[in-house]
Short mmCIF file of C-alpha atoms in Angstrom, two decimals:
data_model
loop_
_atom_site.label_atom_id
_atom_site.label_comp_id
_atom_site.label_asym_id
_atom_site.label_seq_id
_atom_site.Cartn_x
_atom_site.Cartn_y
_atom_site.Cartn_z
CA UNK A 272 -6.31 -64.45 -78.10
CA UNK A 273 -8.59 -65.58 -75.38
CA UNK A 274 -5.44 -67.15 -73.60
CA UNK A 275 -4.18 -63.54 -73.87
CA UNK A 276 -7.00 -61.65 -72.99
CA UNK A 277 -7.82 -63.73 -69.77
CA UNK A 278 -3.88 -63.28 -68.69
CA UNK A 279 -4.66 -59.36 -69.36
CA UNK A 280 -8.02 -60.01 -67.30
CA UNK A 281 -5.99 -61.67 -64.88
CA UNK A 282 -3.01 -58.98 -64.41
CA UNK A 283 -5.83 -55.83 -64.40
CA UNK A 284 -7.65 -57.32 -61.29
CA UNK A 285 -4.71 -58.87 -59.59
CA UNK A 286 -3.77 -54.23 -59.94
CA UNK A 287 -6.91 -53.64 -58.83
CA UNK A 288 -6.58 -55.60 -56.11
CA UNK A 289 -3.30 -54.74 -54.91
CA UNK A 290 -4.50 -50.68 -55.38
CA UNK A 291 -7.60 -51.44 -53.12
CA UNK A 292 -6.09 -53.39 -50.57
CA UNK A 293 -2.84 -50.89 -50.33
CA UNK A 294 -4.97 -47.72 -48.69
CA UNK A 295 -6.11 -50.23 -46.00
CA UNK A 296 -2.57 -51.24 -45.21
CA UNK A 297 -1.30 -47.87 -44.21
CA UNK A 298 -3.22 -46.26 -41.56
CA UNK A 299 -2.88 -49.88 -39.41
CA UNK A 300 1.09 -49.27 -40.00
CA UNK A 301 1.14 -45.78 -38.73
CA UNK A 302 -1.48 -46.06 -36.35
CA UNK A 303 1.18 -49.32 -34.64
CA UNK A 304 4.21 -46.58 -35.17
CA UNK A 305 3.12 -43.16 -33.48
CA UNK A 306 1.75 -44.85 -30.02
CA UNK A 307 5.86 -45.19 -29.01
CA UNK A 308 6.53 -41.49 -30.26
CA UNK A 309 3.53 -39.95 -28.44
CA UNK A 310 4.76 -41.84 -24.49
CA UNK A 311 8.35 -40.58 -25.77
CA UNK A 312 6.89 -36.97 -26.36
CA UNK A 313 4.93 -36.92 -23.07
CA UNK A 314 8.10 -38.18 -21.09
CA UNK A 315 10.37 -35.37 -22.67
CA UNK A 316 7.54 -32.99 -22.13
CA UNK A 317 7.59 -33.98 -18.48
CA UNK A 318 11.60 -33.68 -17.87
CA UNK A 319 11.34 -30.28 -19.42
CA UNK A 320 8.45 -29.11 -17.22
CA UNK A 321 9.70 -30.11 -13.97
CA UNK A 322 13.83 -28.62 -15.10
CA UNK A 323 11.83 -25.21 -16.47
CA UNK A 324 10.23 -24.90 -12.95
CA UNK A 325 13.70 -25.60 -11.25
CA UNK A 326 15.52 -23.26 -13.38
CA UNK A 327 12.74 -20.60 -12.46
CA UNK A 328 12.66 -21.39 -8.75
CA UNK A 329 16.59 -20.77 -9.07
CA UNK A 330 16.63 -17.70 -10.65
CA UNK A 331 14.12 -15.91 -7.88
CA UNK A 332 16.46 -17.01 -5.16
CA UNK A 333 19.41 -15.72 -6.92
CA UNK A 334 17.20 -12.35 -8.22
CA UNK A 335 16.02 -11.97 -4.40
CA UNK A 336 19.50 -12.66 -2.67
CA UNK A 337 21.06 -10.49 -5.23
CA UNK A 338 19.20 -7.42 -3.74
CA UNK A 339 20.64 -7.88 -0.40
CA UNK A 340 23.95 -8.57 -1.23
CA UNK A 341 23.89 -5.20 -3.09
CA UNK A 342 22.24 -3.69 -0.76
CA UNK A 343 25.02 -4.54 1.76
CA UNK A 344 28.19 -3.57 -0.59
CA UNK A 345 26.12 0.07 -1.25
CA UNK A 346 25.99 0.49 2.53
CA UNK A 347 29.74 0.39 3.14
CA UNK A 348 30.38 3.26 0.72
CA UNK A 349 31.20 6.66 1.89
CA UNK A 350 30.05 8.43 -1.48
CA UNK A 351 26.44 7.03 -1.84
CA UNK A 352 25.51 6.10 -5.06
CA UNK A 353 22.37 8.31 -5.08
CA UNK A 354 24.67 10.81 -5.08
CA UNK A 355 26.61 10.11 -8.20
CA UNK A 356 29.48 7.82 -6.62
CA UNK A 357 30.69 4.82 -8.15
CA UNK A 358 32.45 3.44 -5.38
CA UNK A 359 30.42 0.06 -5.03
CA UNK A 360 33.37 -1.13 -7.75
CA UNK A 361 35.62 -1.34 -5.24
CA UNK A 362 33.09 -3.53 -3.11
CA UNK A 363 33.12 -7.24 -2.85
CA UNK A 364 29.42 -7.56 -1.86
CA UNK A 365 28.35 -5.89 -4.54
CA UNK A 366 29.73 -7.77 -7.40
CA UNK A 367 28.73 -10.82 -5.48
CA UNK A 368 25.23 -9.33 -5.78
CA UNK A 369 25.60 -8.76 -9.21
CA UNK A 370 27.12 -12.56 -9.86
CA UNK A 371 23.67 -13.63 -8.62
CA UNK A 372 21.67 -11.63 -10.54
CA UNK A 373 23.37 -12.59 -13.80
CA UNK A 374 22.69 -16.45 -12.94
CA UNK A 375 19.37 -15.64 -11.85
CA UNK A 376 19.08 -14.00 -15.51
CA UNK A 377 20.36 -16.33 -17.30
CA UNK A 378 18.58 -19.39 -15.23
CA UNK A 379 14.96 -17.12 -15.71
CA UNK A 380 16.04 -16.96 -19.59
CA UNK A 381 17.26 -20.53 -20.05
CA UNK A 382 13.79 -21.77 -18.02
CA UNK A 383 11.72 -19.99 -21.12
CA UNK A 384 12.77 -22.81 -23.58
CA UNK A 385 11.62 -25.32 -21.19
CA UNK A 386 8.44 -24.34 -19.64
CA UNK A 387 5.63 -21.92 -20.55
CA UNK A 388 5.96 -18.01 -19.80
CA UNK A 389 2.54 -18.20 -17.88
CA UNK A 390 4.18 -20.46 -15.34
CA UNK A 391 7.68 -19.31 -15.42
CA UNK A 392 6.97 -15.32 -15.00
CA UNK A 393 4.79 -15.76 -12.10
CA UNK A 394 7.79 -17.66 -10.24
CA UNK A 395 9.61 -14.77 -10.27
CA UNK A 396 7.17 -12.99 -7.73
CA UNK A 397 9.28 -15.23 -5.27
CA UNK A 398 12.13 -13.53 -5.22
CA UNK A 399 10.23 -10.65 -3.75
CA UNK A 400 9.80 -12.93 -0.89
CA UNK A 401 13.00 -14.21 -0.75
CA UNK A 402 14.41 -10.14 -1.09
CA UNK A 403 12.01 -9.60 2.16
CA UNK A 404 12.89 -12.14 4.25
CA UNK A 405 16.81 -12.19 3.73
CA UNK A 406 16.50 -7.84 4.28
CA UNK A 407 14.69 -8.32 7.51
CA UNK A 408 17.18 -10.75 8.57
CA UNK A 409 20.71 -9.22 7.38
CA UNK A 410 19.83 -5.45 6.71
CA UNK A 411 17.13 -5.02 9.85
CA UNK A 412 15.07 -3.70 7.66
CA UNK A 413 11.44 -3.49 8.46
CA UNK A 414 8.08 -3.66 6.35
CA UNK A 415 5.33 -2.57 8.25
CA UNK A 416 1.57 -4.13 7.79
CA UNK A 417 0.68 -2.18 5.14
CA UNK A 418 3.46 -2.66 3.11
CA UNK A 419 3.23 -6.39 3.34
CA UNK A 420 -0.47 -5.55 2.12
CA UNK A 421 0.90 -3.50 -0.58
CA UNK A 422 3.52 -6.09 -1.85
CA UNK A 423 0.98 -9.15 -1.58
CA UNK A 424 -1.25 -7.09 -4.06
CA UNK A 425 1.55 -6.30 -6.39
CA UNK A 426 2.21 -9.84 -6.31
CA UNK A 427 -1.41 -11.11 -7.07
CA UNK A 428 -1.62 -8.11 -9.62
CA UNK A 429 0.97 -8.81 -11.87
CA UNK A 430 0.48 -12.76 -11.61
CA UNK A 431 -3.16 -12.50 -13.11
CA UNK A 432 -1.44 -10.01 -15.64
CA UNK A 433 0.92 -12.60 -16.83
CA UNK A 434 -2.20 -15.32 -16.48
CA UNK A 435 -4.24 -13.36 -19.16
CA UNK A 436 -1.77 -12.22 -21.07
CA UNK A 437 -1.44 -13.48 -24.81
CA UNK A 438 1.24 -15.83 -25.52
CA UNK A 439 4.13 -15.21 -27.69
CA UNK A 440 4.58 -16.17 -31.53
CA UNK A 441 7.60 -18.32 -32.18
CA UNK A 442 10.16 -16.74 -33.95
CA UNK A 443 12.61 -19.28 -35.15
CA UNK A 444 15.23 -17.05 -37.53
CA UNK A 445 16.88 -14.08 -37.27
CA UNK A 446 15.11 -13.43 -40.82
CA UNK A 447 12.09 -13.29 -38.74
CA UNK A 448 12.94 -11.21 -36.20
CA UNK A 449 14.11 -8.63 -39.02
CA UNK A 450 11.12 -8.37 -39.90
CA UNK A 451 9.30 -7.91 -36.71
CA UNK A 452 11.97 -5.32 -35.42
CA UNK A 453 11.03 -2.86 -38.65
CA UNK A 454 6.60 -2.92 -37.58
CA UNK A 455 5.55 0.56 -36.80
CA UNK A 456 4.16 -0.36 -33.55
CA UNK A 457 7.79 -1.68 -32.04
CA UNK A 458 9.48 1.33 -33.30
CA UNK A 459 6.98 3.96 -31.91
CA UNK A 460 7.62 1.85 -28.89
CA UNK A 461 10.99 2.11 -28.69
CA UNK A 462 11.14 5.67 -29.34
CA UNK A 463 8.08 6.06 -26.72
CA UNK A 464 11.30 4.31 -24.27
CA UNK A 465 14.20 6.33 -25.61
CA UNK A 466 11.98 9.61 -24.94
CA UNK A 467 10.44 8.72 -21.52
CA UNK A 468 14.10 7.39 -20.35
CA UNK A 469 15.43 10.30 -21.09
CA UNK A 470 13.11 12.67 -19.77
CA UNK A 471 13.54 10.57 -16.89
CA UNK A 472 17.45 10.51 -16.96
CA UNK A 473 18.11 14.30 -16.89
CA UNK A 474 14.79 15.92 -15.79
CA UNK A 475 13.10 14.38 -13.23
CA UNK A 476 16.14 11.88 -11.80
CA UNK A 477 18.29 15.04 -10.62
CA UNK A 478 15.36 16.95 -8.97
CA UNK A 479 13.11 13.99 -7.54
CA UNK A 480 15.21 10.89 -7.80
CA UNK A 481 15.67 11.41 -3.77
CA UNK A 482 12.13 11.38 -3.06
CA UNK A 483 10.40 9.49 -4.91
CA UNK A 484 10.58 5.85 -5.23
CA UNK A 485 9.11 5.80 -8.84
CA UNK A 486 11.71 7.94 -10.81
CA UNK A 487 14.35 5.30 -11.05
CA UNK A 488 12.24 2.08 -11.30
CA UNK A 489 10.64 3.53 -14.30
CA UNK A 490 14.02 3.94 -15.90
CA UNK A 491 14.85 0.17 -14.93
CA UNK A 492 11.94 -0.65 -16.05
CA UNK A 493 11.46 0.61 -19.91
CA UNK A 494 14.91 -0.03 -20.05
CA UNK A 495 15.18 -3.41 -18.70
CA UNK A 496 12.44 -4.53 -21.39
CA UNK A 497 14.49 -3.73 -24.37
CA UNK A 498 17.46 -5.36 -22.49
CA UNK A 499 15.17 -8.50 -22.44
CA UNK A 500 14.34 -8.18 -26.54
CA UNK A 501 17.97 -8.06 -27.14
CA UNK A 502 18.39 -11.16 -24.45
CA UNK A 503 15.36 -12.82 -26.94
CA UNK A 504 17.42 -12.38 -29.99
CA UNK A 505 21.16 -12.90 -28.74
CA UNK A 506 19.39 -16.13 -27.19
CA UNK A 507 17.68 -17.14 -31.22
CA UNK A 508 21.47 -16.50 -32.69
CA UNK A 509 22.98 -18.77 -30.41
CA UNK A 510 20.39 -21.54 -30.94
CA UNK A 511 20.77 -21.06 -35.02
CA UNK A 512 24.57 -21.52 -35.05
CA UNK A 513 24.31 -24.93 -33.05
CA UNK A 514 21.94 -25.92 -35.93
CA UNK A 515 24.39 -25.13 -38.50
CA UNK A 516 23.37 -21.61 -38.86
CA UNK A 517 26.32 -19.09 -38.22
CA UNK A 518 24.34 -15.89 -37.06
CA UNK A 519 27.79 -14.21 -35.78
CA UNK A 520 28.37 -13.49 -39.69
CA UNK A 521 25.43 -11.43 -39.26
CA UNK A 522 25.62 -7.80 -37.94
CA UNK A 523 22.21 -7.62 -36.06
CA UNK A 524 23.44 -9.75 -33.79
CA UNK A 525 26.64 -7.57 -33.17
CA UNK A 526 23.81 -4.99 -32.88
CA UNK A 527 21.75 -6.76 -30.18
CA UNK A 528 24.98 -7.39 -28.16
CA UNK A 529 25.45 -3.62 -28.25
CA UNK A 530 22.22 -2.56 -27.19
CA UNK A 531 22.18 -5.34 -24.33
CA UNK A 532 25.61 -4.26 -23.13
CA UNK A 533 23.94 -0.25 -22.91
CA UNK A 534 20.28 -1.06 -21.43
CA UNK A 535 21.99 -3.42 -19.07
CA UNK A 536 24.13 -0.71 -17.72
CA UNK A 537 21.57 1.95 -17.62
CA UNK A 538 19.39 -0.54 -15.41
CA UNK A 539 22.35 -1.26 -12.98
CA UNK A 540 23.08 2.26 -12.81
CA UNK A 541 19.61 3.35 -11.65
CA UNK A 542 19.00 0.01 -9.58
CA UNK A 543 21.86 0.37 -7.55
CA UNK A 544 20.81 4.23 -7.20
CA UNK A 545 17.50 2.96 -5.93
CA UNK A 546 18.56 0.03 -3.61
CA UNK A 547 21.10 2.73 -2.30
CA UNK A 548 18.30 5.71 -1.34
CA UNK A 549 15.23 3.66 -0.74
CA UNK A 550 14.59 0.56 1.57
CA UNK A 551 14.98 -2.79 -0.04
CA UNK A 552 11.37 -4.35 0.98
CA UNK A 553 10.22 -1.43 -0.68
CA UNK A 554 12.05 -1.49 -4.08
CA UNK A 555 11.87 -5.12 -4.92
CA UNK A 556 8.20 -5.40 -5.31
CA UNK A 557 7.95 -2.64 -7.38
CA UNK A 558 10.75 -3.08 -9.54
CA UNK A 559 9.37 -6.31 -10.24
CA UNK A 560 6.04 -5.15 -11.34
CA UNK A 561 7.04 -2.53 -13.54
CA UNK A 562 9.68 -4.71 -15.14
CA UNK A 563 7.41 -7.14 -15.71
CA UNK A 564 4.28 -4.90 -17.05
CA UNK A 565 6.86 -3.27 -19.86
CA UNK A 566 8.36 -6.67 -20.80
CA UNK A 567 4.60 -8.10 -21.71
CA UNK A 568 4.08 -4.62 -23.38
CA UNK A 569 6.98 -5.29 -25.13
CA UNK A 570 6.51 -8.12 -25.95
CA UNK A 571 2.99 -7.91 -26.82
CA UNK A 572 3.98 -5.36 -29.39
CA UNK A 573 6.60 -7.00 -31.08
CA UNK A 574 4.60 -10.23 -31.67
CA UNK A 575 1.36 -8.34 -32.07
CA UNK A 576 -0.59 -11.22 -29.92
CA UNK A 577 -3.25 -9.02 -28.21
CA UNK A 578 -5.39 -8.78 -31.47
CA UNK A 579 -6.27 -12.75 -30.30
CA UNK A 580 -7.67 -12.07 -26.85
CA UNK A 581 -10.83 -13.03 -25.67
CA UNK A 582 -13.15 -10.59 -23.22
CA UNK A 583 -11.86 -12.76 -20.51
CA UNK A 584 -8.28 -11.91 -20.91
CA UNK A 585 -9.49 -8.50 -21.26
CA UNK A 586 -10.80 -8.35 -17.96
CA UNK A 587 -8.46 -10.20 -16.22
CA UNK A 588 -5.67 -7.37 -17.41
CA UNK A 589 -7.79 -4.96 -16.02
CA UNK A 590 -8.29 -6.54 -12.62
CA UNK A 591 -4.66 -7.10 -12.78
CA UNK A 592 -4.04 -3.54 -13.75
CA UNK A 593 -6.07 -1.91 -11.14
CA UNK A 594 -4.69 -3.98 -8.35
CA UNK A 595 -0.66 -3.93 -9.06
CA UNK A 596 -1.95 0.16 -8.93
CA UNK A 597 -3.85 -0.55 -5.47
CA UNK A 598 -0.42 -2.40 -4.18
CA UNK A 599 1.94 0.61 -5.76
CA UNK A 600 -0.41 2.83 -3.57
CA UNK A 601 0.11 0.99 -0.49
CA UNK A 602 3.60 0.87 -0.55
CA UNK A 603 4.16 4.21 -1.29
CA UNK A 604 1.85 6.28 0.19
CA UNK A 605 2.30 4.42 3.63
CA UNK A 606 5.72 3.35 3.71
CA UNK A 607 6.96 5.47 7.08
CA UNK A 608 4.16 4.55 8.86
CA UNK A 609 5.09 2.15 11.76
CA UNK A 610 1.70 -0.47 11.60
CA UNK A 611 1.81 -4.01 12.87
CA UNK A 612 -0.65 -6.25 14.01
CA UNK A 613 0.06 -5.02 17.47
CA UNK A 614 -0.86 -1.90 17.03
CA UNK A 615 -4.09 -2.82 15.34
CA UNK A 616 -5.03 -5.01 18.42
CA UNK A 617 -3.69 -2.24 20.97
CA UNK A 618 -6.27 -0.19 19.00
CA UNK A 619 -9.14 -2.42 19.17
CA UNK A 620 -8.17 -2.57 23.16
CA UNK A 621 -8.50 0.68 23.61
CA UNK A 622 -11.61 1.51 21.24
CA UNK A 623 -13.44 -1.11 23.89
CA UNK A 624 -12.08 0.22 26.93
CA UNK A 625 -13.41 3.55 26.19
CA UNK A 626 -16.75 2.35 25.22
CA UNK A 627 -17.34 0.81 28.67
CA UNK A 628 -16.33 4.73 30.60
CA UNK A 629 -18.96 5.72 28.68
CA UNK A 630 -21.48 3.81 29.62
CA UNK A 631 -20.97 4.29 33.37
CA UNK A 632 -20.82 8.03 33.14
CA UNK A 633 -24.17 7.79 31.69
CA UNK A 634 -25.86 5.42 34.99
CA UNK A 635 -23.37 7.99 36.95
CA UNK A 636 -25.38 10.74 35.67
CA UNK A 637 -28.65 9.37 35.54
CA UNK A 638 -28.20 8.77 39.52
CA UNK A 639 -27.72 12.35 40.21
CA UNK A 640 -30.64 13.36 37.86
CA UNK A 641 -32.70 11.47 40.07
CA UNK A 642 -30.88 12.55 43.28
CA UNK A 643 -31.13 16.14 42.15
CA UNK A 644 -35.19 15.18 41.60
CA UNK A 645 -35.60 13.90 44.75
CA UNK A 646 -33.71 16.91 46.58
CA UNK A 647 -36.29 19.38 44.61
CA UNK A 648 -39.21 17.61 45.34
CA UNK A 649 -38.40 16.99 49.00
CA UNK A 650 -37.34 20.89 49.42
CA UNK A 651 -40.67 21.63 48.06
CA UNK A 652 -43.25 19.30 50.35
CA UNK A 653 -40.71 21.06 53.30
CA UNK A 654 -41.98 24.05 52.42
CA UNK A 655 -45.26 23.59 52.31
CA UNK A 656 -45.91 21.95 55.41
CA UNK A 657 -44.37 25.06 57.20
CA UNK A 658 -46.56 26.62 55.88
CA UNK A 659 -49.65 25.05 56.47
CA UNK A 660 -47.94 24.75 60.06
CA UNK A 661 -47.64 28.87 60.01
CA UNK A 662 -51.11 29.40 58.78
#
C-alpha cells in the first residue's frame, strides 16, 4: 500500500509538474515564431505601398492626358457636342482619350487595394497638372493668373478634405454590402442624385448648360459617385470568386454592372459636352473637386464613418470646404480676364511713375505761389514809394 501510494505520490507531482512547467513553454515558442512573420509583413507592406503610389501616379497621367486627347477629337467635329452631336464616334482622338481614361480608372481603382485612400485620392490632384500643362502645350490654351490661383486652391481644398476625412469600413461580402445598400441614409442619397440629375438633365442643362461651367460638372459629378459604388462592388465580386466564391450566380452583381454601364455613360455624355463648350484648364480642376467631394459623401454615407470624427477632422472639412469654394470662385468668376504676372508688374510700374508727377507738380506749384507772393508784394512797395515821391 505504501509502495502504491508513493507511485500515486509520484505520478500526481510528476502532473503537476509537467502542468506548471507547460504555460512557461509556450509564450518562449511563439514569441521565437512571430519575429519572421512580422519582417515578412513589413516587407509586403512596403512592396504594396510603393506599387499603390505607382498605380496612382499612373492613373493621373492617363486621367490628365485623357482630357486633351478628347479635347482634340471634340475640336475636329463640325456638329459640336454641346449642341447635341455625337460625332466624336467617328473620331480617333477621342476614343484614344477615352482608352486613357479607362486605364487611368482602373489603375486609380486597382491602387485602392494597395495603398491607403488618404494617399491615393490626393494623387489624383496631379492630373490637373498634367491636364494644364499638356492643354497649354497642344490646345494653346491659356490660364491666366488667377485661374492658376483658383486651381492651386481647389487643389489644396480638396486634399485637406480627403486628409480629414473618415476612413472607410471594410466590406468583405457581397452579404455585406446588401445590407449597407438597404440603410435609409444611402437610399435618400441616391434619390437626393436621381432628383438633382435630373433636374439638372432637362431643366437647367438645355437653358444654361452654354454658360455656365457648373451645370454639367454637377451631373458628372453625382453621377460619377454612384458609378464609383458600383466600381466598389463589381471590384468585391471579382475578388470573392477568386476565393472560391462565385458572385456571378448572384443578381446584384448583374445589377451593379447595369448601373455602372448607365452612370458611366451619363458622365461621358456631359464630360465630353463640357470639355467641348468650356476651356480645358478650366474644367479639369473643377471636375475633379466635385467628383471627389460626392464620392467621400458617398462614401461616407454608405459606411456611416463620420459618426467617429474628432473636432479636428471637423475643422479640417471645413477649411477644406471653404477653400475648394474660394478656388471654384476664382476660376469662374475671373476666367476671361487676361492677368499675368506682367501685367501685375506693368501695374506696379505705372502706380510709381505717377506718384513721382505728382510730387513735382506740387514743388511746381509751390514756386509760383511764392513767385505770385513776391510779384504782389513788390507791386505794392512800387506803389508806395510813388507816392511818397508825389506827396
Amino acid at each position: 500500500m505504501m509502495s502504491g501510494q508513493s507511485q500515486f505520490g509520484e505520478g500526481v507531482t510528476s502532473n503537476l509538474s509537467t502542468a506548471t512547467t507547460t504555460p512557461l513553454v509556450l509564450p518562449t515558442t511563439v514569441t521565437n515564431q512571430s519575429s519572421p512573420m512580422t519582417a515578412t509583413e513589413t516587407t509586403t507592406s512596403l512592396t504594396e505601398f510603393y506599387v499603390g503610389v505607382a498605380l496612382a501616379c499612373g492613373s493621373s497621367l492617363f486621367i490628365g492626358a485623357s482630357f486633351v486627347f478628347k479635347k482634340k477629337g471634340l475640336l475636329n467635329l463640325s456638329v459640336r457636342a454641346g449642341d447635341g452631336g455625337y460625332g466624336y464616334l467617328k473620331e480617333p482622338m477621342w476614343w484614344a482619350g477615352l482608352l486613357l481614361m479607362a486605364s487611368g480608372e482602373a489603375a486609380n481603382f486597382t491602387a485602392y487595394a494597395f495603398a491607403p485612400a488618404s494617399l491615393v485620392t490626393p494623387l489624383g490632384a496631379l492630373s490637373v497638372i498634367v491636364a494644364a500643362l499638356l492643354a497649354s502645350y497642344f490646345l494653346k490654351e491659356r490660364l491666366n493668373l488667377i485661374g492658376k490661383v483658383g486651381c492651386s486652391l481647389c487643389v489644396v481644398g480638396s486634399t485637406v478634405i480627403v486628409i480629414h476625412s473618415p476612413e472607410e469600413q471594410q466590406v468583405t461580402t457581397m452579404a455585406e454590402l446588401a445590407q449597407k445598400l438597404i440603410d435609409p441614409g444611402f437610399i435618400v442619397y441616391v434619390c437626393l442624385v436621381a432628383i438633382v440629375s435630373l433636374v439638372m438633365i432637362f431643366y437647367y442643362a438645355p437653358k444654361m448648360g452654354q454658360q455656365n461651367v457648373l451645370i454639367y460638372i454637377i451631373i458628372c459629378s453625382v453621377v460619377g459617385s454612384l458609378s464609383v459604388m458600383g466600381c466598389k462592388a463589381i471590384g468585391l465580386a471579382i475578388v470573392q470568386t477568386i476565393h472560391g466564391q462565385n458572385q456571378f450566380v448572384n443578381w446584384l452583381t448583374y445589377f451593379f454592372i447595369v448601373q455602372l454601364t448607365v452612370c458611366i455613360c451619363i458622365q461621358m455624355i456631359y464630360l465630353n459636352k463640357a470639355l467641348d463648350t468650356f476651356n480645358t484648364s478650366v474644367v479639369t480642376p473643377i471636375y475633379y473637386v466635385f467628383f471627389t467631394t460626392f464620392v467621400i459623401i458617398a462614401s461616407a454615407i454608405l459606411y456611416k464613418e463620420w459618426g467617429n470624427m474628432d473636432v479636428k477632422d471637423v475643422l479640417g472639412n471645413l477649411c477644406g470646404f471653404l477653400t475648394v469654394v474660394g478656388g471654384i470662385f476664382l476660376l469662374n468668376a475671373f476666367r476671361d480676364m487676361n492677368i499675368s504676372w506682367r501685367d501685375i508688374s506693368s501695374a506696379t510700374k505705372k502706380t510709381t511713375d505717377t506718384s513721382e508727377p505728382s510730387e513735382s507738380h506740387n514743388e511746381t506749384h509751390q514756386l509760383l505761389e511764392n513767385d505770385r507772393e513776391d510779384r504782389l508784394f513788390g507791386h505794392s512797395s512800387a506803389s508806395n514809394s510813388i507816392s511818397r515821391g508825389s506827396i
